[in-house]
Amino acid sequence: MQKYKERKWSGEKGKKFGKVDDPYLPWGGRHEMAICTNCKAIYQNKRWFFDEELYRKHIGQETTNRVICPACKKIQEHYFEGELTLDGGFFTQHREEILTLLNREAERVAAKSPADRIIEMRPEGEERLIVETTTDKLAQRLGRAVYRAYKGELDFRWSHMDKFVRVYWSR
Ligand SMILES: [Zn+2]
């Protein structure tokens, strides 16, 4: 997968991940249920969720379709729809505690919504960190969480025609 900087976003994403031909739902109506063998997310009644008990009950059954869920595929393919950039002197000084806050918030979100995951946290030099997320929603949530805790400056920029968002937080 290319980084967004190297590709044109307009139109391209709709083709790849649009509702019309979502490549991640290939089993149609053949199975009542699908389970992601990577993260244990369960697909039932047209939505993904986590349920450890249900997972244990169904993973061994023949009617269960074993798949890799859309979020895990996006992580594997490094396909991100949100990007949060954190920087500044305050960030550098409080890097560890801000990272802890980001991870905790991401866990909380993912527990309810398996689609929303962090793909990668990538330092850029000493003062900057880039967080790539599977959805635009998660990048916004993480940016807001940091802003709530530490104030600073928060900014959202949306790509033209697309759901892709770049969130900037600085302090
Ligand atoms: Zn998964």
mmCIF file of C-alpha atoms in Angstrom, residues 63-143:
data_model
loop_
_atom_site.group_PDB
_atom_site.id
_atom_site.type_symbol
_atom_site.label_atom_id
_atom_site.label_comp_id
_atom_site.label_asym_id
_atom_site.label_seq_id
_atom_site.Cartn_x
_atom_site.Cartn_y
_atom_site.Cartn_z
ATOM 1 C CA THR A 63 -20.446 -23.078 10.265
ATOM 2 C CA THR A 64 -18.049 -20.396 11.436
ATOM 3 C CA ASN A 65 -16.170 -18.630 8.701
ATOM 4 C CA ARG A 66 -12.567 -17.884 9.637
ATOM 5 C CA VAL A 67 -11.374 -14.599 8.186
ATOM 6 C CA ILE A 68 -9.090 -11.647 8.738
ATOM 7 C CA CYS A 69 -11.292 -8.695 9.673
ATOM 8 C CA PRO A 70 -11.183 -5.363 7.788
ATOM 9 C CA ALA A 71 -9.281 -3.613 10.575
ATOM 10 C CA CYS A 72 -6.592 -6.312 10.716
ATOM 11 C CA LYS A 73 -6.301 -6.214 6.915
ATOM 12 C CA LYS A 74 -5.882 -2.468 6.947
ATOM 13 C CA ILE A 75 -3.166 -2.865 9.578
ATOM 14 C CA GLN A 76 -1.427 -5.579 7.537
ATOM 15 C CA GLU A 77 -1.649 -3.490 4.380
ATOM 16 C CA HIS A 78 -0.804 -0.284 6.163
ATOM 17 C CA TYR A 79 -3.942 1.382 4.861
ATOM 18 C CA PHE A 80 -4.744 4.294 7.097
ATOM 19 C CA GLU A 81 -7.679 6.683 6.997
ATOM 20 C CA GLY A 82 -6.576 8.899 9.832
ATOM 21 C CA GLU A 83 -3.320 10.469 10.871
ATOM 22 C CA LEU A 84 -2.573 12.284 14.082
ATOM 23 C CA THR A 85 0.568 14.373 14.370
ATOM 24 C CA LEU A 86 1.777 15.410 17.809
ATOM 25 C CA ASP A 87 4.609 17.825 18.364
ATOM 26 C CA GLY A 88 6.061 20.633 20.437
ATOM 27 C CA GLY A 89 8.291 21.134 23.435
ATOM 28 C CA PHE A 90 5.618 20.116 25.917
ATOM 29 C CA PHE A 91 5.015 16.950 23.945
ATOM 30 C CA THR A 92 8.708 16.082 24.011
ATOM 31 C CA GLN A 93 8.845 16.555 27.770
ATOM 32 C CA HIS A 94 5.682 14.540 28.443
ATOM 33 C CA ARG A 95 6.047 12.029 25.660
ATOM 34 C CA GLU A 96 5.711 8.897 27.795
ATOM 35 C CA GLU A 97 2.565 9.941 29.615
ATOM 36 C CA ILE A 98 0.958 11.176 26.397
ATOM 37 C CA LEU A 99 1.760 7.842 24.731
ATOM 38 C CA THR A 100 0.155 6.046 27.656
ATOM 39 C CA LEU A 101 -2.944 8.185 27.299
ATOM 40 C CA LEU A 102 -3.123 7.514 23.543
ATOM 41 C CA ASN A 103 -2.802 3.761 24.015
ATOM 42 C CA ARG A 104 -5.409 3.695 26.745
ATOM 43 C CA GLU A 105 -7.870 5.730 24.682
ATOM 44 C CA ALA A 106 -7.231 3.535 21.628
ATOM 45 C CA GLU A 107 -7.888 0.397 23.681
ATOM 46 C CA ARG A 108 -11.109 1.830 25.021
ATOM 47 C CA VAL A 109 -12.334 2.730 21.538
ATOM 48 C CA ALA A 110 -11.280 -0.586 19.951
ATOM 49 C CA ALA A 111 -12.992 -2.607 22.682
ATOM 50 C CA LYS A 112 -16.330 -1.202 21.531
ATOM 51 C CA SER A 113 -15.528 -0.788 17.878
ATOM 52 C CA PRO A 114 -13.093 -3.302 16.332
ATOM 53 C CA ALA A 115 -12.820 -1.174 13.185
ATOM 54 C CA ASP A 116 -10.941 1.577 14.997
ATOM 55 C CA ARG A 117 -7.294 0.698 15.587
ATOM 56 C CA ILE A 118 -3.891 2.261 15.686
ATOM 57 C CA ILE A 119 -1.796 1.002 12.781
ATOM 58 C CA GLU A 120 1.495 2.545 13.719
ATOM 59 C CA MET A 121 3.095 5.123 15.985
ATOM 60 C CA ARG A 122 6.044 6.560 14.151
ATOM 61 C CA PRO A 123 8.483 9.085 15.639
ATOM 62 C CA GLU A 124 9.716 11.812 13.320
ATOM 63 C CA GLY A 125 12.777 13.226 14.959
ATOM 64 C CA GLU A 126 12.843 14.144 18.618
ATOM 65 C CA GLU A 127 9.843 16.424 18.782
ATOM 66 C CA ARG A 128 7.229 14.743 16.654
ATOM 67 C CA LEU A 129 5.131 11.606 16.596
ATOM 68 C CA ILE A 130 2.832 10.409 13.818
ATOM 69 C CA VAL A 131 -0.026 8.080 14.735
ATOM 70 C CA GLU A 132 -1.715 6.289 11.857
ATOM 71 C CA THR A 133 -5.194 4.892 12.410
ATOM 72 C CA THR A 134 -7.514 2.602 10.467
ATOM 73 C CA THR A 135 -10.343 5.133 10.610
ATOM 74 C CA ASP A 136 -10.701 8.899 10.553
ATOM 75 C CA LYS A 137 -12.839 8.575 13.651
ATOM 76 C CA LEU A 138 -10.059 7.177 15.800
ATOM 77 C CA ALA A 139 -7.542 9.867 14.794
ATOM 78 C CA GLN A 140 -10.096 12.484 15.861
ATOM 79 C CA ARG A 141 -10.837 10.707 19.120
ATOM 80 C CA LEU A 142 -7.148 10.472 20.000
ATOM 81 C CA GLY A 143 -6.534 14.125 19.141
#
